[in-house]
Coordinates of C-alpha atoms in Angstrom, one line a residue:
M1 CA 20.1 28.2 -0.6
S2 CA 19.8 26.0 2.5
I3 CA 20.9 22.4 2.7
W4 CA 17.2 21.4 2.5
E5 CA 16.7 23.3 -0.7
L6 CA 19.9 21.9 -2.3
L7 CA 18.7 18.4 -1.4
L8 CA 15.3 19.0 -2.9
A9 CA 16.8 20.5 -6.0
F10 CA 19.0 17.5 -6.4
V11 CA 16.0 15.1 -5.9
V12 CA 14.1 17.0 -8.7
V13 CA 17.1 16.7 -11.0
V14 CA 17.4 13.0 -10.4
L15 CA 13.7 12.4 -10.9
M16 CA 13.7 14.4 -14.1
L17 CA 16.7 12.6 -15.6
V18 CA 15.5 9.1 -14.6
A19 CA 11.9 9.8 -15.8
L20 CA 13.2 11.0 -19.2
L21 CA 15.5 8.0 -19.6
A22 CA 13.1 5.3 -18.4
N23 CA 10.1 6.6 -20.4
V24 CA 12.3 7.0 -23.6
L25 CA 13.3 3.3 -23.2
V26 CA 9.6 2.3 -23.0
L27 CA 8.9 4.4 -26.2
M28 CA 11.8 2.7 -28.0
C29 CA 10.5 -0.7 -27.0
F30 CA 7.1 0.2 -28.3
L31 CA 8.4 1.5 -31.6
Y32 CA 10.8 -1.5 -32.1
S33 CA 8.5 -4.4 -31.2
A34 CA 5.5 -5.2 -33.4
D35 CA 4.2 -7.6 -30.8
I36 CA 3.9 -4.8 -28.2
R37 CA 2.2 -2.5 -30.7
K38 CA -0.4 -5.2 -31.5
Q39 CA -1.5 -5.5 -27.8
V40 CA -4.4 -3.3 -26.7
P41 CA -2.8 -2.4 -23.3
G42 CA 0.1 -0.9 -25.4
L43 CA -2.1 2.1 -26.2
F44 CA -2.7 2.8 -22.5
I45 CA 1.0 2.4 -21.8
L46 CA 1.9 4.7 -24.7
N47 CA -0.5 7.3 -23.4
L48 CA 1.0 7.0 -19.9
T49 CA 4.5 7.3 -21.3
F50 CA 3.8 10.5 -23.2
C51 CA 2.2 12.0 -20.1
N52 CA 5.3 11.2 -18.0
L53 CA 7.6 12.5 -20.7
L54 CA 5.7 15.8 -21.0
M55 CA 5.7 16.1 -17.2
A56 CA 9.5 15.6 -17.1
V57 CA 10.2 18.3 -19.7
S58 CA 7.6 20.9 -18.7
S59 CA 6.6 20.9 -15.0
M60 CA 9.7 19.4 -13.4
P61 CA 12.2 22.0 -14.8
L62 CA 10.1 24.9 -13.6
T63 CA 9.8 23.3 -10.2
L64 CA 13.6 23.0 -10.1
A65 CA 13.9 26.7 -11.1
G66 CA 11.2 27.6 -8.5
I67 CA 13.2 25.9 -5.7
I68 CA 16.5 27.6 -6.8
Y69 CA 15.1 31.2 -7.3
K70 CA 12.3 30.9 -4.7
S71 CA 10.0 32.8 -7.0
Q72 CA 8.1 32.4 -10.2
P73 CA 10.8 31.3 -12.7
A74 CA 9.0 32.3 -15.9
G75 CA 6.4 34.8 -17.2
D76 CA 2.7 34.5 -16.4
Q77 CA 1.8 33.1 -19.8
V78 CA 4.4 30.3 -19.6
C79 CA 3.4 29.6 -16.0
H80 CA -0.3 29.3 -17.0
V81 CA 0.5 26.9 -19.8
V82 CA 2.7 24.7 -17.6
G83 CA 0.1 24.8 -14.8
F84 CA -2.6 23.8 -17.3
L85 CA -0.4 20.9 -18.6
E86 CA 0.5 19.8 -15.0
T87 CA -3.2 19.4 -14.1
F88 CA -4.0 17.8 -17.4
L89 CA -1.1 15.3 -17.4
T90 CA -1.5 14.3 -13.8
T91 CA -5.2 13.5 -14.2
N92 CA -4.5 11.8 -17.5
S93 CA -1.8 9.5 -16.0
M94 CA -4.1 8.6 -13.1
L95 CA -7.0 7.7 -15.5
S96 CA -4.5 5.7 -17.8
M97 CA -3.6 3.6 -14.8
A98 CA -7.2 3.0 -14.1
A99 CA -7.7 2.0 -17.8
L100 CA -4.8 -0.5 -17.5
S101 CA -6.4 -2.0 -14.4
I102 CA -9.8 -2.4 -16.3
D103 CA -7.9 -4.1 -19.2
R104 CA -6.3 -6.6 -16.7
W105 CA -9.6 -7.2 -15.0
I106 CA -11.3 -8.1 -18.3
A107 CA -8.4 -10.2 -19.4
V108 CA -8.3 -12.3 -16.2
V109 CA -12.0 -12.4 -15.2
F110 CA -13.4 -12.7 -18.7
P111 CA -10.6 -14.4 -20.7
L112 CA -12.8 -16.0 -23.3
S113 CA -14.5 -12.8 -24.3
Y114 CA -11.5 -10.4 -23.8
H115 CA -10.8 -9.9 -27.5
S116 CA -14.4 -9.0 -28.2
K117 CA -14.7 -6.7 -25.2
M118 CA -11.4 -4.9 -25.4
R119 CA -10.5 -4.1 -29.0
Y120 CA -8.4 -1.2 -30.4
R121 CA -11.6 0.7 -31.0
D122 CA -12.7 0.2 -27.3
A123 CA -9.2 1.3 -26.1
A124 CA -9.4 4.4 -28.3
L125 CA -12.8 5.3 -26.8
I126 CA -11.5 4.9 -23.3
L127 CA -8.5 7.1 -24.1
S128 CA -10.8 9.7 -25.7
Y129 CA -12.7 9.8 -22.4
T130 CA -9.6 10.1 -20.3
W131 CA -8.5 13.1 -22.5
L132 CA -11.8 14.8 -22.3
H133 CA -12.1 14.2 -18.5
S134 CA -8.5 15.4 -18.0
A135 CA -8.9 18.5 -20.1
S136 CA -12.2 19.6 -18.5
F137 CA -10.7 20.6 -15.1
P138 CA -7.7 22.7 -16.3
I139 CA -10.0 24.4 -18.9
V140 CA -12.3 25.5 -16.1
A141 CA -9.4 26.5 -13.8
A142 CA -7.7 28.5 -16.6
S143 CA -11.0 30.3 -17.5
L144 CA -11.4 31.4 -13.9
S145 CA -7.7 32.4 -13.5
W146 CA -7.1 29.6 -10.9
V147 CA -3.7 28.6 -12.4
G148 CA -0.4 30.2 -11.3
F149 CA 2.8 29.9 -9.4
H150 CA 2.3 28.3 -5.9
H151 CA 5.2 29.1 -3.5
L152 CA 4.3 26.1 -1.3
Y153 CA 5.0 23.6 -4.0
A154 CA 7.5 25.9 -6.0
S155 CA 5.4 24.9 -9.0
C156 CA 3.0 26.3 -11.6
T157 CA -0.3 24.5 -10.7
L158 CA -3.8 25.2 -9.5
Y159 CA -3.7 28.3 -7.4
N160 CA -6.3 30.9 -6.3
K161 CA -5.0 34.4 -5.6
R162 CA -8.4 36.1 -5.0
P163 CA -9.9 35.7 -1.5
E164 CA -13.4 36.4 -2.8
D165 CA -13.2 33.1 -4.9
R166 CA -12.1 31.0 -1.9
T167 CA -15.4 29.0 -1.5
Q168 CA -15.7 28.3 -5.2
F169 CA -12.1 27.2 -5.4
V170 CA -12.5 24.9 -2.4
I171 CA -15.5 23.2 -4.0
F172 CA -13.6 23.0 -7.4
T173 CA -10.5 21.4 -5.7
G174 CA -12.6 18.9 -3.8
V175 CA -14.5 17.8 -6.9
F176 CA -11.3 17.7 -9.0
H177 CA -9.5 15.4 -6.6
A178 CA -12.6 13.2 -6.1
L179 CA -13.0 12.7 -9.8
S180 CA -9.3 12.2 -10.5
F181 CA -7.4 10.6 -7.6
L182 CA -10.3 9.1 -5.7
L183 CA -12.1 7.8 -8.8
S184 CA -8.9 6.2 -10.1
L185 CA -8.0 4.7 -6.7
V186 CA -11.5 3.1 -6.4
V187 CA -11.2 1.6 -9.9
L188 CA -7.7 0.3 -9.2
C189 CA -8.8 -1.3 -5.9
F190 CA -12.0 -2.8 -7.4
T191 CA -10.4 -4.3 -10.5
Y192 CA -7.1 -5.5 -9.0
L193 CA -8.8 -7.1 -6.0
K194 CA -11.1 -9.0 -8.5
V195 CA -8.0 -10.1 -10.4
L196 CA -6.3 -11.2 -7.1
K197 CA -9.4 -13.2 -6.2
V198 CA -9.3 -15.1 -9.5
A199 CA -5.5 -15.6 -9.3
R200 CA -5.9 -17.1 -5.8
F201 CA -8.6 -19.4 -7.0
H202 CA -6.4 -20.7 -9.8
C203 CA -3.5 -21.1 -7.4
K204 CA -5.7 -23.2 -5.1
R205 CA -6.7 -25.4 -8.0
I206 CA -3.0 -25.8 -9.1
D207 CA -2.0 -26.5 -5.4
V208 CA -4.6 -29.3 -5.2
I209 CA -3.3 -30.9 -8.4
T210 CA 0.3 -30.5 -7.2
M211 CA -0.4 -32.1 -3.8
Q212 CA -2.3 -35.0 -5.4
T213 CA 0.6 -35.6 -7.7
L214 CA 3.1 -35.5 -4.9
V215 CA 1.0 -38.1 -2.9
L216 CA 0.9 -40.4 -5.9
L217 CA 4.6 -40.2 -6.6
V218 CA 5.8 -42.1 -3.6
D219 CA 9.4 -42.6 -4.7
I220 CA 10.0 -38.9 -5.5
H221 CA 13.2 -37.5 -4.1
P222 CA 12.7 -35.1 -1.1
S223 CA 14.6 -32.3 -2.8
V224 CA 12.2 -32.4 -5.8
R225 CA 9.2 -32.4 -3.4
E226 CA 10.7 -29.4 -1.6
R227 CA 11.2 -27.5 -4.9
C228 CA 7.5 -28.2 -5.8
L229 CA 6.3 -26.8 -2.5
E230 CA 8.6 -23.8 -2.8
E231 CA 7.2 -23.0 -6.2
Q232 CA 3.7 -23.4 -4.8
R233 CA 4.5 -20.7 -2.1
R234 CA 6.0 -18.4 -4.7
R235 CA 3.0 -18.8 -7.0
R236 CA 0.7 -17.6 -4.1
Q237 CA 2.9 -14.6 -3.4
R238 CA 3.5 -13.5 -7.1
A239 CA 0.0 -12.1 -7.8
T240 CA -0.2 -10.4 -4.4
K241 CA 3.1 -8.7 -4.8
K242 CA 2.3 -7.4 -8.3
I243 CA -1.1 -6.0 -7.3
S244 CA 0.3 -4.5 -4.1
T245 CA 2.9 -2.7 -6.2
F246 CA 0.3 -1.3 -8.6
I247 CA -2.0 0.0 -5.8
G248 CA 0.8 0.8 -3.4
T249 CA 2.9 3.0 -5.8
F250 CA -0.3 4.9 -6.7
I251 CA -1.2 5.7 -3.1
L252 CA 2.4 6.4 -2.0
C253 CA 3.1 8.8 -4.8
F254 CA -0.2 10.7 -5.2
A255 CA -1.9 10.5 -1.8
P256 CA 0.5 12.8 0.2
Y257 CA 0.2 15.5 -2.5
V258 CA -3.6 15.2 -2.8
I259 CA -4.0 15.3 1.0
T260 CA -1.7 18.3 1.3
R261 CA -3.7 20.1 -1.4
L262 CA -6.9 19.4 0.6
V263 CA -5.5 20.3 4.0
E264 CA -4.0 23.5 2.5
L265 CA -7.6 24.7 1.8
S266 CA -8.1 25.0 5.6
S267 CA -6.5 28.1 7.1
V268 CA -6.2 26.3 10.5
V269 CA -3.3 24.0 9.6
H270 CA 0.1 25.4 8.7
I271 CA 2.0 23.5 6.0
S272 CA 5.8 24.0 5.7
A273 CA 7.2 24.8 2.3
H274 CA 9.6 21.9 2.6
W275 CA 6.8 19.4 3.0
G276 CA 4.9 21.0 0.1
I277 CA 7.9 20.4 -2.2
I278 CA 8.4 16.9 -0.9
S279 CA 4.8 16.0 -1.6
K280 CA 5.3 17.4 -5.1
C281 CA 8.4 15.3 -5.6
L282 CA 6.5 12.2 -4.5
A283 CA 3.9 13.0 -7.2
Y284 CA 6.7 13.4 -9.7
S285 CA 8.2 10.1 -8.7
K286 CA 5.2 8.3 -10.3
A287 CA 6.6 9.3 -13.7
V288 CA 9.8 7.5 -12.6
S289 CA 8.1 4.3 -11.2
D290 CA 5.5 3.8 -14.0
P291 CA 8.0 2.7 -16.7
F292 CA 9.3 0.0 -14.4
V293 CA 6.0 -1.0 -12.8
Y294 CA 4.0 -1.3 -16.0
S295 CA 6.6 -2.0 -18.7
L296 CA 10.4 -2.4 -18.3
L297 CA 10.3 -5.1 -15.7
R298 CA 8.0 -7.3 -17.8
H299 CA 9.5 -10.2 -19.7
Q300 CA 8.4 -8.9 -23.2
Y301 CA 9.9 -5.5 -22.6
K302 CA 13.1 -7.0 -21.2
K303 CA 13.5 -9.2 -24.3
T304 CA 12.8 -6.2 -26.6
W305 CA 15.4 -4.1 -24.9
K306 CA 17.9 -6.9 -25.1
D307 CA 17.2 -7.2 -28.8
I308 CA 17.7 -3.4 -29.3
M309 CA 21.0 -3.5 -27.3
N310 CA 22.3 -6.6 -29.3
K311 CA 21.4 -4.8 -32.5
I312 CA 23.3 -1.7 -31.5
L313 CA 26.3 -3.7 -30.3
K314 CA 26.3 -5.8 -33.4
R315 CA 26.3 -2.7 -35.6
S316 CA 29.1 -1.1 -33.6
S317 CA 31.2 -4.3 -33.8
I318 CA 30.6 -4.5 -37.5
N319 CA 31.6 -0.8 -37.9
S320 CA 34.8 -1.3 -35.8
S321 CA 35.7 -4.4 -37.8
A322 CA 35.2 -2.5 -41.1
L323 CA 37.4 0.3 -39.8
A324 CA 40.0 -2.1 -38.6
G325 CA 40.0 -3.8 -42.1
E326 CA 40.4 -0.4 -43.8
S327 CA 43.3 0.6 -41.7
H328 CA 44.9 -2.8 -42.3
N329 CA 44.5 -2.4 -46.0
R330 CA 46.1 1.1 -45.9
D331 CA 49.0 -0.3 -43.9
L332 CA 49.8 -3.1 -46.4
P333 CA 51.3 -0.8 -49.1
Q334 CA 53.5 0.9 -46.6
L335 CA 54.9 -2.5 -45.4
N336 CA 55.5 -3.6 -49.0
E337 CA 57.5 -0.4 -49.6

């Protein structure tokens, strides 16, 4: 193995371990907290978490083996199943992110009617659509034998081995990425930009009230005034940072892989194997970033995880105290003797 291949293999191992750990933490928070389970967005996050976990235990290990052995690491049947899952899970995770953005859009733009427009039943219908949409493409690909081991990405994924099917495969790949990546990106941009517009409007209203208050309070200390203005600046940047993170991570992780898949269809441009695996690793990195972007960095999940840790530490301290007490009681007769 070359240094490049060793480095790429190491990156895949790190992505796999971090994705497993982070998504398991999200799942633990969901199971532990009744408040998180009550929220409608929790269904979308749960679906996204399961997609990321399955990706980490199915597709990533075979990609790692493909990098190491430089050939198909398993039998054709296993590779077909993993390729089917990879296509399904990637599309499902993209559509889950789009569903989360729609939920945020309704919550911010239509706050008074949110509970009537976004109920558990509505979330279940959206999830049903994402599953049907996500399953339709790999089913078509599997029926046409367009799933297999692709050496460029060292992965079991969409792949056409028959030259006579090239035109149909090009059309299928274009439609697939248009209705998965591009559709999700359009929904993300539309909804989050609407949310940003509303957030900026509310910030302006709060800024006006803050400035009027500062003008009226003539005797206010300069340091207090400075803190108010600093909080005003932070408030303006907070919503922009969050929305930039949602859209930015989606583009950064998925766009290189999707563009590479589309460019690959042209026989004019040569793509190096190293870049193919790098673009695949970037797509995998979304399974690592999602738990932090959508869950673990939020206050509610932080509080839940702290509660879980305190409960575990409290139990361990109680157990250690009990063991210490038992050993002390055993030592007393020996001392009396």
